[in-house]
Amino acid sequence: MARPQADIEAGRRLLLETIETMIQERGAIELSMTELATAAGMSPSNVYRFFESKEAVMEAVAEDWFADKIQVMEEVVASDGPAKEKMLSFFGRRFVLMKTRFDEDPDLFVNYCALGSQHLEVIRGYIDLGDHYLAMIVADAMDQGHFPGLSIDDTVSLINQMVQPYCNPDMLPQMGPRLSEEKLGTIIDAIFFGLKGSGKKQVGKSKPDMQLVS
Amino acid sequence: MARPQADIEAGRRLLLETIETMIQERGAIELSMTELATAAGMSPSNVYRFFESKEAVMEAVAEDWFADKIQVMEEVVASDGPAKEKMLSFFGRRFVLMKTRFDEDPDLFVNYCALGSQHLEVIRGYIDLGDHYLAMIVADAMDQGHFPGLSIDDTVSLINQMVQPYCNPDMLPQMGPRLSEEKLGTIIDAIFFGLKGSGKKQVGKSKPDMQLVS
């Protein structure tokens, strides 16, 4: 007999909250379905009614972790405005979300990161999705004349590297105190003003060929 | 009775090689002087003739790890040439050293990084030294007209963030395959062409006030 959808949702939510408590208390250990059942006060067979496998549990944990970031990316990509403003929102708003979550509970944050490293196959799709959205903003920017001489893929890769401390949660514990939205803004400016392919079209530094006209 | 200096050097070298083997086999565990003595086939009191404390051992391990990087930085800072070339060498040559050591033995590399994280007080001085040398190159670049509107300290911090994947050994296992000297060169170019302070002097994006004149 099928359970009502509301029951399923409530059971999944209870199990995800139980997992968060386990991650908080015990770090990024390998979770077993039996342990999860015990911690949630359920029988193991009951747990399988809500999640068909341990992999399905990890996918639900990742979905929870990335939900607010995906919402931000979708909103930013759908918005109007110059590509530079969109890129600043794209990285800046996610940085603020990440920093807020870290500040709330640094140990839990670090444990989640370790769990992600252990389950790269689960988070890979989210990283690819982020690259996909970034590529859309880069394509916009190229339409506006930015990043001459570079391919979209190379530009996405270079930008990811240049803002890595602002989008890689593993770096936050180490670098957090030196990161700021203001610095991120200066970096995004430098990317828009300065990032281009090398080669014959490159602006020579010994004979400048640009000047201010107003 | 003082030992001849050559004996001291040989004893220290033997102990440092023993530690490397221990780090290779057992990871970044807390080393005790007694374990070190046993592994090196020495009496504990003999070990203390070469290193007066566990802290002195860790400092010697760090000195070994950073020796080639410091040599590169000193050579680059002492060299002539445009600041952009110096900065590319400054980060590029160290990146190649780091990548080579990682490729030789990825597990040992990761264990050394973990050991460094456990002994931040020992490596702090080396990080500060790197910032000091980078500040010298930035000051050169400012003399040549780069980074208008920024302080030396802010510029050093921003550049460190923008090239972080190329100078932070903790990131190499994760990002190594996507890093290249060519991309680093494009990033350094972007830093020199695009990094500047915001404020009234900033080039407005809605009404462009620059144009190509040749």
Short mmCIF file of C-alpha atoms in Angstrom, two decimals:
data_model
loop_
_atom_site.label_atom_id
_atom_site.label_comp_id
_atom_site.label_asym_id
_atom_site.label_seq_id
_atom_site.Cartn_x
_atom_site.Cartn_y
_atom_site.Cartn_z
CA MET A 1 0.00 0.00 0.00
CA ALA A 2 1.47 3.34 -0.98
CA ARG A 3 2.11 5.79 1.83
CA PRO A 4 0.68 9.28 1.53
CA GLN A 5 3.28 11.66 0.08
CA ALA A 6 3.21 13.84 3.24
CA ASP A 7 4.25 10.83 5.33
CA ILE A 8 7.10 10.07 2.98
CA GLU A 9 8.30 13.67 3.14
CA ALA A 10 8.09 13.73 6.95
CA GLY A 11 10.02 10.47 7.23
CA ARG A 12 12.73 11.67 4.86
CA ARG A 13 13.01 14.95 6.74
CA LEU A 14 13.36 13.11 10.07
CA LEU A 15 16.10 10.90 8.64
CA LEU A 16 17.99 13.85 7.12
CA GLU A 17 17.88 15.66 10.46
CA THR A 18 19.14 12.50 12.16
CA ILE A 19 22.01 12.30 9.69
CA GLU A 20 22.95 15.91 10.33
CA THR A 21 23.16 15.17 14.06
CA MET A 22 25.34 12.12 13.31
CA ILE A 23 27.63 14.17 11.06
CA GLN A 24 27.82 16.85 13.72
CA GLU A 25 28.71 14.41 16.48
CA ARG A 26 30.83 11.87 14.68
CA GLY A 27 32.30 13.58 11.64
CA ALA A 28 32.31 12.27 8.10
CA ILE A 29 32.25 8.61 8.98
CA GLU A 30 30.81 6.02 6.65
CA LEU A 31 27.10 5.87 7.61
CA SER A 32 25.32 2.53 7.57
CA MET A 33 21.58 2.19 7.07
CA THR A 34 21.38 0.16 10.31
CA GLU A 35 23.08 2.90 12.33
CA LEU A 36 20.84 5.48 10.74
CA ALA A 37 17.76 3.42 11.65
CA THR A 38 18.91 3.08 15.27
CA ALA A 39 19.69 6.77 15.59
CA ALA A 40 16.28 7.71 14.17
CA GLY A 41 14.44 5.15 16.33
CA MET A 42 13.18 3.24 13.28
CA SER A 43 13.50 -0.33 12.15
CA PRO A 44 15.98 -0.79 9.26
CA SER A 45 13.21 -1.97 6.96
CA ASN A 46 11.30 1.22 7.73
CA VAL A 47 14.32 3.33 6.69
CA TYR A 48 14.30 1.59 3.32
CA ARG A 49 10.76 2.83 2.76
CA PHE A 50 12.13 6.38 2.68
CA PHE A 51 15.51 5.82 1.03
CA GLU A 52 16.12 2.82 -1.17
CA SER A 53 19.90 2.78 -0.57
CA LYS A 54 22.76 4.47 1.23
CA GLU A 55 23.55 6.22 -2.06
CA ALA A 56 20.02 7.65 -2.12
CA VAL A 57 20.62 9.02 1.39
CA MET A 58 23.87 10.70 0.31
CA GLU A 59 22.12 12.19 -2.72
CA ALA A 60 19.41 13.64 -0.48
CA VAL A 61 22.06 15.12 1.86
CA ALA A 62 23.78 16.73 -1.13
CA GLU A 63 20.45 18.01 -2.51
CA ASP A 64 19.81 19.73 0.83
CA TRP A 65 23.32 21.19 0.92
CA PHE A 66 23.15 22.62 -2.60
CA ALA A 67 19.48 23.71 -2.70
CA ASP A 68 20.01 27.35 -1.73
CA LYS A 69 23.06 27.67 -3.99
CA ILE A 70 21.16 26.35 -7.00
CA GLN A 71 18.34 28.78 -6.32
CA VAL A 72 20.84 31.67 -6.29
CA MET A 73 22.43 30.53 -9.55
CA GLU A 74 19.07 30.18 -11.28
CA GLU A 75 17.95 33.60 -10.12
CA VAL A 76 21.19 35.24 -11.20
CA VAL A 77 21.26 33.61 -14.63
CA ALA A 78 17.62 34.58 -15.25
CA SER A 79 18.22 38.20 -14.20
CA ASP A 80 18.94 41.14 -16.50
CA GLY A 81 21.93 43.43 -16.32
CA PRO A 82 25.56 43.60 -17.35
CA ALA A 83 27.48 40.31 -17.25
CA LYS A 84 29.94 41.71 -14.69
CA GLU A 85 27.14 42.40 -12.19
CA LYS A 86 25.71 38.94 -12.79
CA MET A 87 29.06 37.29 -12.21
CA LEU A 88 29.59 39.22 -8.99
CA SER A 89 26.16 38.10 -7.74
CA PHE A 90 26.81 34.56 -8.95
CA PHE A 91 29.91 34.18 -6.76
CA GLY A 92 29.14 36.80 -4.10
CA ARG A 93 25.73 35.53 -3.04
CA ARG A 94 26.98 31.94 -2.82
CA PHE A 95 30.02 33.10 -0.85
CA VAL A 96 27.74 34.81 1.67
CA LEU A 97 25.59 31.67 2.00
CA MET A 98 28.69 29.51 2.49
CA LYS A 99 30.25 31.92 5.02
CA THR A 100 27.00 32.16 6.99
CA ARG A 101 26.72 28.40 7.23
CA PHE A 102 30.38 28.10 8.24
CA ASP A 103 30.02 30.75 10.95
CA GLU A 104 26.92 29.04 12.37
CA ASP A 105 28.78 25.80 13.04
CA PRO A 106 32.39 25.55 11.75
CA ASP A 107 32.86 21.92 12.85
CA LEU A 108 29.68 20.74 11.16
CA PHE A 109 30.71 22.64 8.01
CA VAL A 110 34.11 20.94 7.96
CA ASN A 111 32.48 17.54 8.49
CA TYR A 112 30.12 18.15 5.56
CA CYS A 113 33.11 19.06 3.37
CA ALA A 114 34.91 15.86 4.37
CA LEU A 115 31.75 13.88 3.58
CA GLY A 116 31.63 15.55 0.15
CA SER A 117 35.26 14.58 -0.51
CA GLN A 118 34.35 10.98 0.30
CA HIS A 119 31.41 11.08 -2.11
CA LEU A 120 32.74 13.05 -5.06
CA GLU A 121 30.49 11.07 -7.42
CA VAL A 122 27.46 12.61 -5.67
CA ILE A 123 28.65 16.23 -5.80
CA ARG A 124 30.18 16.07 -9.28
CA GLY A 125 26.81 16.84 -10.92
CA TYR A 126 26.40 19.98 -8.80
CA ILE A 127 29.88 21.21 -9.71
CA ASP A 128 29.12 20.62 -13.39
CA LEU A 129 25.83 22.49 -13.00
CA GLY A 130 27.70 25.47 -11.52
CA ASP A 131 30.09 25.41 -14.49
CA HIS A 132 27.12 25.28 -16.85
CA TYR A 133 25.55 28.40 -15.31
CA LEU A 134 28.91 30.18 -15.24
CA ALA A 135 29.35 29.36 -18.94
CA MET A 136 26.03 31.09 -19.65
CA ILE A 137 27.24 34.27 -17.92
CA VAL A 138 30.60 34.03 -19.73
CA ALA A 139 28.76 33.71 -23.06
CA ASP A 140 26.77 36.87 -22.18
CA ALA A 141 30.02 38.65 -21.33
CA MET A 142 31.60 37.57 -24.61
CA ASP A 143 28.60 39.02 -26.45
CA GLN A 144 29.45 42.25 -24.65
CA GLY A 145 33.06 42.05 -25.90
CA HIS A 146 34.84 40.54 -22.90
CA PHE A 147 37.48 37.76 -22.79
CA PRO A 148 38.72 38.16 -26.38
CA GLY A 149 40.85 35.32 -27.70
CA LEU A 150 39.56 32.78 -25.14
CA SER A 151 37.10 29.91 -25.52
CA ILE A 152 34.10 29.66 -23.18
CA ASP A 153 35.54 26.51 -21.57
CA ASP A 154 38.95 28.07 -20.94
CA THR A 155 37.33 31.21 -19.56
CA VAL A 156 35.16 29.19 -17.17
CA SER A 157 38.20 27.24 -15.99
CA LEU A 158 40.34 30.37 -15.51
CA ILE A 159 37.62 32.23 -13.64
CA ASN A 160 36.97 29.25 -11.37
CA GLN A 161 40.67 29.21 -10.53
CA MET A 162 40.85 32.97 -9.90
CA VAL A 163 37.89 32.99 -7.49
CA GLN A 164 38.55 29.54 -6.01
CA PRO A 165 38.83 30.75 -2.38
CA TYR A 166 35.32 32.21 -2.72
CA CYS A 167 33.60 29.08 -4.07
CA ASN A 168 35.53 26.15 -2.61
CA PRO A 169 34.16 25.28 0.85
CA ASP A 170 37.34 23.32 1.67
CA MET A 171 39.30 26.60 1.66
CA LEU A 172 37.00 28.55 3.93
CA PRO A 173 38.38 27.38 7.31
CA GLN A 174 41.91 28.30 6.21
CA MET A 175 41.25 31.50 4.23
CA GLY A 176 37.91 32.77 5.54
CA PRO A 177 39.26 35.65 7.66
CA ARG A 178 41.07 37.13 4.65
CA LEU A 179 38.10 36.90 2.26
CA SER A 180 35.58 39.69 1.77
CA GLU A 181 32.84 40.66 -0.67
CA GLU A 182 34.78 43.83 -1.41
CA LYS A 183 37.89 41.87 -2.44
CA LEU A 184 35.74 39.52 -4.51
CA GLY A 185 34.35 42.59 -6.31
CA THR A 186 37.89 43.82 -7.07
CA ILE A 187 38.81 40.35 -8.40
CA ILE A 188 35.72 40.19 -10.64
CA ASP A 189 36.62 43.66 -11.94
CA ALA A 190 40.17 42.46 -12.70
CA ILE A 191 38.74 39.43 -14.51
CA PHE A 192 36.52 41.63 -16.69
CA PHE A 193 39.16 44.28 -17.34
CA GLY A 194 42.13 41.98 -17.75
CA LEU A 195 41.28 38.41 -18.75
CA LYS A 196 41.97 37.68 -22.40
CA GLY A 197 43.78 35.20 -24.60
CA SER A 198 47.46 35.64 -25.27
CA GLY A 199 48.76 35.80 -28.81
CA LYS A 200 49.09 38.51 -31.40
CA LYS A 201 45.99 40.38 -30.27
CA GLN A 202 47.44 40.84 -26.79
CA VAL A 203 47.94 44.40 -25.62
CA GLY A 204 51.68 44.96 -25.34
CA LYS A 205 52.82 46.31 -22.04
CA SER A 206 55.84 48.23 -23.32
CA LYS A 207 53.83 50.26 -25.84
CA PRO A 208 50.37 50.86 -24.39
CA ASP A 209 47.69 51.22 -27.03
CA MET A 210 44.80 52.23 -24.80
CA GLN A 211 44.11 55.64 -23.33
CA LEU A 212 41.43 57.38 -21.33
CA VAL A 213 39.26 59.58 -23.54
CA SER A 214 36.98 61.14 -20.95
CA MET B 1 82.98 17.40 24.29
CA ALA B 2 81.64 19.04 21.15
CA ARG B 3 81.01 16.75 18.20
CA PRO B 4 82.56 17.66 14.88
CA GLN B 5 80.09 19.63 12.74
CA ALA B 6 80.13 16.97 9.99
CA ASP B 7 78.93 14.36 12.50
CA ILE B 8 76.11 16.62 13.61
CA GLU B 9 75.05 17.18 10.00
CA ALA B 10 75.13 13.46 9.22
CA GLY B 11 73.07 12.65 12.31
CA ARG B 12 70.49 15.29 11.50
CA ARG B 13 70.29 14.08 7.92
CA LEU B 14 69.76 10.47 9.05
CA LEU B 15 66.99 11.56 11.43
CA LEU B 16 65.27 13.69 8.78
CA GLU B 17 65.33 10.76 6.35
CA THR B 18 63.91 8.53 9.08
CA ILE B 19 61.10 11.03 9.67
CA GLU B 20 60.30 11.12 5.97
CA THR B 21 59.93 7.34 5.97
CA MET B 22 57.69 7.57 9.05
CA ILE B 23 55.53 10.26 7.40
CA GLN B 24 55.37 8.16 4.23
CA GLU B 25 54.29 5.03 6.08
CA ARG B 26 52.14 6.37 8.86
CA GLY B 27 50.85 9.76 7.73
CA ALA B 28 50.90 12.98 9.67
CA ILE B 29 50.80 11.39 13.11
CA GLU B 30 52.21 13.12 16.15
CA LEU B 31 55.86 12.03 16.23
CA SER B 32 57.51 11.35 19.57
CA MET B 33 61.25 11.63 20.11
CA THR B 34 61.29 8.06 21.47
CA GLU B 35 59.62 6.65 18.34
CA LEU B 36 62.01 8.64 16.20
CA ALA B 37 64.97 7.22 18.12
CA THR B 38 63.69 3.65 17.74
CA ALA B 39 63.05 4.09 14.01
CA ALA B 40 66.53 5.53 13.48
CA GLY B 41 68.21 2.84 15.64
CA MET B 42 69.48 5.42 18.12
CA SER B 43 69.07 5.85 21.85
CA PRO B 44 66.67 8.67 22.77
CA SER B 45 69.47 10.60 24.45
CA ASN B 46 71.47 10.39 21.24
CA VAL B 47 68.55 11.94 19.27
CA TYR B 48 68.63 14.92 21.64
CA ARG B 49 72.23 15.54 20.65
CA PHE B 50 70.99 16.37 17.14
CA PHE B 51 67.65 18.01 17.91
CA GLU B 52 66.98 19.61 21.26
CA SER B 53 63.21 19.17 21.07
CA LYS B 54 60.34 17.85 18.96
CA GLU B 55 59.73 21.44 17.86
CA ALA B 56 63.32 21.63 16.57
CA VAL B 57 62.65 18.47 14.53
CA MET B 58 59.52 19.98 12.99
CA GLU B 59 61.39 23.17 12.18
CA ALA B 60 64.08 21.16 10.39
CA VAL B 61 61.43 19.25 8.41
CA ALA B 62 59.85 22.56 7.36
CA GLU B 63 63.27 24.01 6.48
CA ASP B 64 63.88 21.05 4.17
CA TRP B 65 60.42 21.37 2.58
CA PHE B 66 60.75 25.10 1.87
CA ALA B 67 64.46 25.26 0.94
CA ASP B 68 64.03 25.03 -2.85
CA LYS B 69 61.06 27.41 -2.81
CA ILE B 70 63.00 30.05 -0.88
CA GLN B 71 65.89 29.73 -3.31
CA VAL B 72 63.49 30.34 -6.23
CA MET B 73 61.96 33.38 -4.53
CA GLU B 74 65.36 34.88 -3.73
CA GLU B 75 66.56 34.35 -7.30
CA VAL B 76 63.43 35.87 -8.81
CA VAL B 77 63.40 38.92 -6.53
CA ALA B 78 67.10 39.56 -7.25
CA SER B 79 66.61 39.26 -11.03
CA ASP B 80 66.07 42.10 -13.48
CA GLY B 81 63.19 42.49 -15.87
CA PRO B 82 59.58 43.67 -15.96
CA ALA B 83 57.55 43.01 -12.80
CA LYS B 84 55.07 40.86 -14.74
CA GLU B 85 57.81 38.44 -15.81
CA LYS B 86 59.12 38.30 -12.25
CA MET B 87 55.68 37.54 -10.86
CA LEU B 88 55.13 34.79 -13.39
CA SER B 89 58.47 33.22 -12.42
CA PHE B 90 57.72 33.74 -8.73
CA PHE B 91 54.56 31.65 -8.89
CA GLY B 92 55.33 29.49 -11.94
CA ARG B 93 58.66 28.08 -10.78
CA ARG B 94 57.28 27.23 -7.35
CA PHE B 95 54.22 25.64 -8.95
CA VAL B 96 56.48 23.41 -11.05
CA LEU B 97 58.50 22.40 -7.96
CA MET B 98 55.30 21.63 -6.05
CA LYS B 99 53.76 19.68 -8.93
CA THR B 100 56.95 17.66 -9.45
CA ARG B 101 57.09 16.70 -5.80
CA PHE B 102 53.39 15.79 -5.82
CA ASP B 103 53.75 13.62 -8.93
CA GLU B 104 56.74 11.79 -7.42
CA ASP B 105 54.73 10.59 -4.42
CA PRO B 106 51.16 11.93 -4.05
CA ASP B 107 50.53 10.19 -0.72
CA LEU B 108 53.72 11.50 0.87
CA PHE B 109 52.86 14.98 -0.43
CA VAL B 110 49.40 14.85 1.15
CA ASN B 111 50.89 13.62 4.43
CA TYR B 112 53.36 16.52 4.48
CA CYS B 113 50.47 18.94 3.91
CA ALA B 114 48.54 17.42 6.80
CA LEU B 115 51.65 17.69 8.99
CA GLY B 116 51.93 21.37 8.01
CA SER B 117 48.30 21.96 8.99
CA GLN B 118 49.05 20.45 12.40
CA HIS B 119 52.06 22.72 12.85
CA LEU B 120 50.90 26.04 11.44
CA GLU B 121 53.14 27.89 13.91
CA VAL B 122 56.17 26.36 12.16
CA ILE B 123 55.13 27.23 8.59
CA ARG B 124 53.69 30.67 9.37
CA GLY B 125 57.12 32.28 9.03
CA TYR B 126 57.60 30.79 5.55
CA ILE B 127 54.19 32.05 4.40
CA ASP B 128 55.04 35.52 5.72
CA LEU B 129 58.39 35.37 3.91
CA GLY B 130 56.58 34.56 0.65
CA ASP B 131 54.28 37.55 1.20
CA HIS B 132 57.32 39.73 1.88
CA TYR B 133 58.96 38.76 -1.43
CA LEU B 134 55.66 39.16 -3.30
CA ALA B 135 55.30 42.64 -1.79
CA MET B 136 58.72 43.54 -3.27
CA ILE B 137 57.56 42.50 -6.75
CA VAL B 138 54.26 44.36 -6.27
CA ALA B 139 56.19 47.50 -5.25
CA ASP B 140 58.26 47.15 -8.46
CA ALA B 141 55.07 46.79 -10.47
CA MET B 142 53.55 49.87 -8.83
CA ASP B 143 56.66 51.84 -9.81
CA GLN B 144 55.87 50.71 -13.35
CA GLY B 145 52.29 52.04 -13.03
CA HIS B 146 50.38 48.87 -12.18
CA PHE B 147 47.65 48.33 -9.56
CA PRO B 148 46.52 51.99 -9.31
CA GLY B 149 44.33 52.82 -6.32
CA LEU B 150 45.44 49.78 -4.28
CA SER B 151 47.79 49.51 -1.30
CA ILE B 152 50.70 47.05 -1.43
CA ASP B 153 49.10 44.92 1.32
CA ASP B 154 45.73 44.73 -0.44
CA THR B 155 47.42 43.92 -3.75
CA VAL B 156 49.45 41.09 -2.16
CA SER B 157 46.29 39.69 -0.57
CA LEU B 158 44.26 39.91 -3.80
CA ILE B 159 47.00 38.31 -5.90
CA ASN B 160 47.46 35.49 -3.39
CA GLN B 161 43.73 34.81 -3.62
CA MET B 162 43.67 34.90 -7.44
CA VAL B 163 46.56 32.44 -7.82
CA GLN B 164 45.70 30.35 -4.74
CA PRO B 165 45.37 27.03 -6.62
CA TYR B 166 48.95 27.50 -7.88
CA CYS B 167 50.59 28.17 -4.50
CA ASN B 168 48.51 26.25 -1.96
CA PRO B 169 49.72 22.65 -1.75
CA ASP B 170 46.46 21.59 -0.07
CA MET B 171 44.62 22.30 -3.34
CA LEU B 172 46.93 20.35 -5.63
CA PRO B 173 45.40 16.88 -5.17
CA GLN B 174 41.94 18.25 -5.99
CA MET B 175 42.78 20.79 -8.73
CA GLY B 176 46.12 19.62 -10.11
CA PRO B 177 44.82 18.15 -13.38
CA ARG B 178 43.15 21.45 -14.31
CA LEU B 179 46.18 23.63 -13.54
CA SER B 180 48.82 24.54 -16.10
CA GLU B 181 51.67 27.00 -16.49
CA GLU B 182 49.88 28.43 -19.53
CA LYS B 183 46.73 29.17 -17.51
CA LEU B 184 48.85 30.69 -14.73
CA GLY B 185 50.41 32.96 -17.36
CA THR B 186 46.95 34.10 -18.53
CA ILE B 187 45.93 34.76 -14.89
CA ILE B 188 49.08 36.81 -14.20
CA ASP B 189 48.36 38.78 -17.40
CA ALA B 190 44.81 39.43 -16.18
CA ILE B 191 46.18 40.58 -12.82
CA PHE B 192 48.55 43.05 -14.49
CA PHE B 193 46.03 44.30 -17.05
CA GLY B 194 42.99 44.36 -14.81
CA LEU B 195 43.75 44.65 -11.09
CA LYS B 196 43.12 48.13 -9.71
CA GLY B 197 41.31 49.87 -6.90
CA SER B 198 37.66 50.76 -7.25
CA GLY B 199 36.40 54.25 -6.54
CA LYS B 200 35.96 57.33 -8.67
CA LYS B 201 38.84 56.47 -10.94
CA GLN B 202 37.15 53.20 -11.87
CA VAL B 203 36.24 52.75 -15.50
CA GLY B 204 32.43 52.89 -15.68
CA LYS B 205 30.84 49.92 -17.33
CA SER B 206 27.69 51.60 -18.68
CA LYS B 207 29.53 54.42 -20.43
CA PRO B 208 32.88 53.08 -21.57
CA ASP B 209 35.59 55.69 -21.47
CA MET B 210 38.43 53.67 -22.99
CA GLN B 211 39.03 52.89 -26.58
CA LEU B 212 41.67 51.26 -28.72
CA VAL B 213 43.74 53.89 -30.50
CA SER B 214 46.02 51.69 -32.52
#
